Short mmCIF file of C-alpha atoms in Angstrom, two decimals:
data_model
loop_
_atom_site.label_atom_id
_atom_site.label_comp_id
_atom_site.label_asym_id
_atom_site.label_seq_id
_atom_site.Cartn_x
_atom_site.Cartn_y
_atom_site.Cartn_z
CA UNK A 1 13.30 -65.43 -40.81
CA UNK A 2 10.31 -63.21 -40.23
CA UNK A 3 9.82 -60.55 -37.53
CA UNK A 4 6.50 -59.09 -36.27
CA UNK A 5 6.12 -56.23 -33.93
CA UNK A 6 3.30 -55.99 -31.44
CA UNK A 7 2.27 -53.73 -28.53
CA UNK A 8 -0.06 -50.80 -27.50
CA UNK A 9 -0.56 -48.28 -30.28
CA UNK A 10 -1.07 -45.39 -27.93
CA UNK A 11 0.96 -44.32 -24.86
CA UNK A 12 0.34 -41.42 -22.51
CA UNK A 13 3.04 -38.77 -22.00
CA UNK A 14 5.53 -39.59 -19.24
CA UNK A 15 4.59 -43.35 -19.35
CA UNK A 16 6.62 -46.26 -20.75
CA UNK A 17 6.26 -47.54 -24.31
CA UNK A 18 6.57 -51.25 -24.54
CA UNK A 19 6.81 -53.18 -27.84
CA UNK A 20 7.61 -56.80 -28.52
CA UNK A 21 9.09 -58.34 -31.60
CA UNK A 22 8.48 -62.00 -32.39
CA UNK A 23 11.03 -63.88 -34.42
CA UNK A 24 9.97 -66.85 -36.48
CA UNK A 25 11.96 -69.20 -38.67
CA UNK A 26 15.35 -68.83 -37.11
CA UNK A 27 17.48 -68.96 -33.99
CA UNK A 28 18.11 -65.85 -31.85
CA UNK A 29 21.52 -67.02 -30.62
CA UNK A 30 23.35 -65.64 -33.72
CA UNK A 31 22.87 -62.12 -35.21
CA UNK A 32 22.11 -58.79 -33.67
CA UNK A 33 18.45 -57.95 -32.93
CA UNK A 34 17.71 -54.29 -33.38
CA UNK A 35 15.09 -51.61 -32.82
CA UNK A 36 14.85 -48.71 -35.32
CA UNK A 37 12.23 -45.95 -35.41
CA UNK A 38 10.89 -43.49 -37.92
CA UNK A 39 8.93 -40.40 -36.88
CA UNK A 40 6.12 -39.42 -39.26
CA UNK A 41 7.59 -37.98 -42.49
CA UNK A 42 11.14 -38.22 -41.07
CA UNK A 43 14.16 -40.47 -41.42
CA UNK A 44 15.34 -43.54 -39.68
CA UNK A 45 16.78 -43.54 -36.19
CA UNK A 46 18.77 -46.51 -34.67
CA UNK A 47 17.65 -47.18 -31.09
CA UNK A 48 19.87 -50.07 -30.12
CA UNK A 49 20.39 -53.80 -30.34
CA UNK A 50 20.85 -57.06 -28.43
CA UNK A 51 23.23 -59.94 -29.19
CA UNK A 52 23.07 -63.24 -27.24
CA UNK A 53 26.79 -63.27 -26.39
CA UNK A 54 27.82 -59.61 -26.96
CA UNK A 55 25.16 -57.92 -24.99
CA UNK A 56 23.25 -54.75 -25.63
CA UNK A 57 24.09 -51.30 -27.07
CA UNK A 58 21.94 -48.21 -27.21
CA UNK A 59 21.86 -44.95 -29.00
CA UNK A 60 23.49 -42.26 -26.73
CA UNK A 61 20.63 -39.99 -27.21
CA UNK A 62 18.12 -42.55 -25.77
CA UNK A 63 20.42 -44.52 -23.48
CA UNK A 64 18.98 -43.09 -20.32
CA UNK A 65 15.36 -44.10 -21.23
CA UNK A 66 15.67 -47.34 -23.24
CA UNK A 67 16.02 -51.01 -22.33
CA UNK A 68 16.00 -53.95 -24.72
CA UNK A 69 15.02 -57.27 -23.23
CA UNK A 70 15.02 -60.72 -24.62
CA UNK A 71 13.03 -63.93 -23.96
CA UNK A 72 14.81 -66.63 -25.93
CA UNK A 73 12.28 -69.22 -24.90
CA UNK A 74 9.53 -67.25 -26.75
CA UNK A 75 11.79 -66.03 -29.60
CA UNK A 76 10.97 -62.44 -28.63
CA UNK A 77 12.82 -59.33 -27.87
CA UNK A 78 11.26 -56.23 -26.42
CA UNK A 79 11.75 -52.49 -26.28
CA UNK A 80 10.93 -50.46 -23.24
CA UNK A 81 11.17 -46.64 -23.70
CA UNK A 82 10.39 -44.67 -20.54
CA UNK A 83 9.22 -41.09 -19.90
CA UNK A 84 7.86 -40.70 -23.44
CA UNK A 85 6.88 -37.39 -25.12
CA UNK A 86 5.27 -36.57 -28.31
CA UNK A 87 8.71 -36.63 -29.93
CA UNK A 88 8.68 -40.37 -29.42
CA UNK A 89 5.74 -40.81 -31.70
CA UNK A 90 7.02 -42.96 -34.57
CA UNK A 91 6.79 -46.18 -36.51
CA UNK A 92 8.98 -48.69 -34.55
CA UNK A 93 10.69 -51.42 -36.50
CA UNK A 94 12.54 -54.42 -35.34
CA UNK A 95 15.15 -55.93 -37.57
CA UNK A 96 17.89 -58.47 -37.68
CA UNK A 97 21.44 -57.80 -38.65
CA UNK A 98 22.18 -58.76 -42.24
CA UNK A 99 25.35 -60.44 -41.22
CA UNK A 100 25.79 -62.56 -38.06
CA UNK A 101 29.03 -60.90 -37.04
CA UNK A 102 28.29 -57.30 -37.76
CA UNK A 103 25.57 -54.89 -36.67
CA UNK A 104 25.51 -52.08 -39.05
CA UNK A 105 23.27 -53.50 -41.79
CA UNK A 106 19.70 -54.79 -41.37
CA UNK A 107 17.70 -57.44 -43.08
CA UNK A 108 15.01 -58.67 -42.64
CA UNK A 109 12.73 -56.00 -40.98
CA UNK A 110 9.43 -56.35 -39.31
CA UNK A 111 6.52 -54.45 -40.96
CA UNK A 112 6.66 -51.82 -38.31
CA UNK A 113 4.16 -50.53 -35.78
CA UNK A 114 3.01 -46.97 -35.22
CA UNK A 115 3.20 -45.88 -31.56
CA UNK A 116 1.59 -42.60 -30.76
CA UNK A 117 2.16 -40.66 -27.56
CA UNK A 118 -0.96 -38.82 -26.68
CA UNK A 119 -3.03 -38.06 -23.58
CA UNK B 1 19.22 -33.27 -38.05
CA UNK B 2 20.55 -36.49 -39.49
CA UNK B 3 24.14 -37.49 -38.96
CA UNK B 4 24.62 -38.32 -42.66
CA UNK B 5 23.66 -35.79 -45.37
CA UNK B 6 21.62 -36.85 -48.39
CA UNK B 7 19.92 -34.66 -51.08
CA UNK B 8 16.17 -34.37 -50.43
CA UNK B 9 15.25 -35.46 -53.90
CA UNK B 10 16.68 -36.84 -57.06
CA UNK B 11 14.82 -37.38 -60.35
CA UNK B 12 15.49 -39.05 -63.67
CA UNK B 13 13.76 -40.36 -66.78
CA UNK B 14 13.30 -44.12 -67.41
CA UNK B 15 16.47 -45.66 -68.69
CA UNK B 16 18.69 -43.00 -67.20
CA UNK B 17 21.23 -43.33 -64.44
CA UNK B 18 20.98 -41.37 -61.19
CA UNK B 19 23.33 -41.08 -58.34
CA UNK B 20 22.42 -40.32 -54.60
CA UNK B 21 25.13 -39.02 -52.37
CA UNK B 22 25.59 -39.59 -48.68
CA UNK B 23 28.10 -37.39 -46.91
CA UNK B 24 29.49 -38.14 -43.52
CA UNK B 25 32.71 -37.49 -41.61
CA UNK B 26 35.97 -39.15 -40.84
CA UNK B 27 34.28 -40.77 -37.84
CA UNK B 28 32.01 -42.83 -40.14
CA UNK B 29 31.86 -42.90 -43.93
CA UNK B 30 35.44 -41.70 -44.36
CA UNK B 31 37.07 -44.27 -42.26
CA UNK B 32 34.81 -47.41 -42.28
CA UNK B 33 33.55 -49.40 -45.28
CA UNK B 34 30.29 -50.07 -43.43
CA UNK B 35 27.78 -48.04 -45.48
CA UNK B 36 24.44 -49.50 -46.36
CA UNK B 37 21.64 -48.30 -48.59
CA UNK B 38 17.92 -48.98 -48.10
CA UNK B 39 14.94 -48.64 -50.30
CA UNK B 40 11.60 -47.72 -48.74
CA UNK B 41 8.19 -47.58 -50.35
CA UNK B 42 5.43 -45.62 -48.59
CA UNK B 43 4.02 -47.48 -45.68
CA UNK B 44 6.49 -50.32 -46.00
CA UNK B 45 9.66 -51.37 -44.10
CA UNK B 46 13.04 -50.50 -45.62
CA UNK B 47 14.83 -53.11 -47.63
CA UNK B 48 18.63 -53.37 -47.85
CA UNK B 49 20.03 -52.78 -51.42
CA UNK B 50 23.69 -52.35 -50.65
CA UNK B 51 25.85 -53.26 -47.65
CA UNK B 52 29.48 -52.63 -46.85
CA UNK B 53 29.63 -49.82 -49.41
CA UNK B 54 29.35 -51.90 -52.57
CA UNK B 55 27.96 -55.37 -51.82
CA UNK B 56 24.61 -56.37 -53.22
CA UNK B 57 22.43 -58.93 -51.35
CA UNK B 58 21.16 -61.84 -53.30
CA UNK B 59 18.02 -60.90 -55.22
CA UNK B 60 18.81 -57.21 -55.54
CA UNK B 61 19.00 -55.98 -59.16
CA UNK B 62 22.54 -55.41 -60.50
CA UNK B 63 21.17 -51.94 -61.61
CA UNK B 64 21.93 -50.88 -58.13
CA UNK B 65 25.51 -50.16 -57.18
CA UNK B 66 27.49 -48.46 -54.41
CA UNK B 67 30.72 -46.70 -54.07
CA UNK B 68 32.66 -44.44 -51.75
CA UNK B 69 35.24 -41.65 -52.08
CA UNK B 70 36.52 -39.84 -48.96
CA UNK B 71 33.64 -38.91 -46.70
CA UNK B 72 30.98 -39.45 -49.33
CA UNK B 73 29.30 -42.70 -50.30
CA UNK B 74 27.08 -42.99 -53.47
CA UNK B 75 24.23 -45.10 -54.69
CA UNK B 76 23.84 -45.32 -58.45
CA UNK B 77 20.71 -46.68 -60.06
CA UNK B 78 21.19 -47.39 -63.69
CA UNK B 79 18.48 -48.11 -66.26
CA UNK B 80 16.00 -46.26 -64.07
CA UNK B 81 12.59 -47.89 -63.94
CA UNK B 82 9.20 -46.77 -62.58
CA UNK B 83 9.53 -49.31 -59.74
CA UNK B 84 12.59 -47.53 -58.55
CA UNK B 85 10.51 -44.55 -57.32
CA UNK B 86 10.92 -44.70 -53.56
CA UNK B 87 12.82 -43.16 -50.61
CA UNK B 88 16.48 -44.22 -50.19
CA UNK B 89 18.37 -44.02 -46.99
CA UNK B 90 22.07 -44.51 -46.32
CA UNK B 91 23.53 -45.67 -42.97
CA UNK B 92 26.92 -46.05 -41.53
CA UNK B 93 28.81 -47.42 -38.56
CA UNK B 94 30.22 -44.50 -36.57
CA UNK B 95 32.85 -44.32 -33.82
CA UNK B 96 32.00 -40.79 -32.99
CA UNK B 97 31.46 -40.43 -29.18
CA UNK B 98 29.87 -43.88 -29.00
CA UNK B 99 30.01 -46.65 -31.55
CA UNK B 100 26.64 -46.98 -33.13
CA UNK B 101 24.68 -46.74 -36.39
CA UNK B 102 23.65 -43.45 -37.98
CA UNK B 103 21.36 -42.79 -40.88
CA UNK B 104 21.00 -40.16 -43.57
CA UNK B 105 17.80 -38.08 -43.86
CA UNK B 106 16.58 -39.96 -46.92
CA UNK B 107 16.33 -39.05 -50.61
CA UNK B 108 13.08 -39.18 -52.63
CA UNK B 109 13.76 -40.70 -56.02
CA UNK B 110 11.23 -39.64 -58.65
CA UNK B 111 10.95 -41.29 -62.09
CA UNK B 112 9.77 -38.66 -64.56
#
């Protein structure tokens, strides 16, 4: 399985960040599909995940601004983060759960895409 | 501030063993055996080295091992090699306020 992020690299403050992860080489009906971000020079932050039969779960700190959508026909899942500020500038990674039944380990990962919030 | 606490840096000479700690609480590390460790090179995506405290994915060197005692998990790298120089992050499932995944702040490993 391989994952690849795509989307605009620059977003204006107060607008919505939209990223897409394309999955190749495997089915999306099993496993958890996750978004994780890393601000420049900082650590990793779990954003949330989607599971085909178990639904979505989001980080409490981002829950009011984030939505994860899935298009199974295109083998893609997307991240929508609204009302962005400079604090949302980060490398955004998509990842699959390492195990199909648990969501707290991740492998493989996409290469990551830097999204910058700037006017 | 990260939910899990890691030392900012650890160093060692080639061939030595080093240990990185990851301290959480009874809501995460202390209760659940759901700790993972990731290795990250600059500009690259993380790679899982250990999952569920002490399990090693296929293909990961047996020089990497994980353990846990109380609220602290540990990653040990034995026979340190130059290629081990990287950032290492721990993560855990947590049931604090809302079930989710939390990460440590990361540890820079330097091979002297």
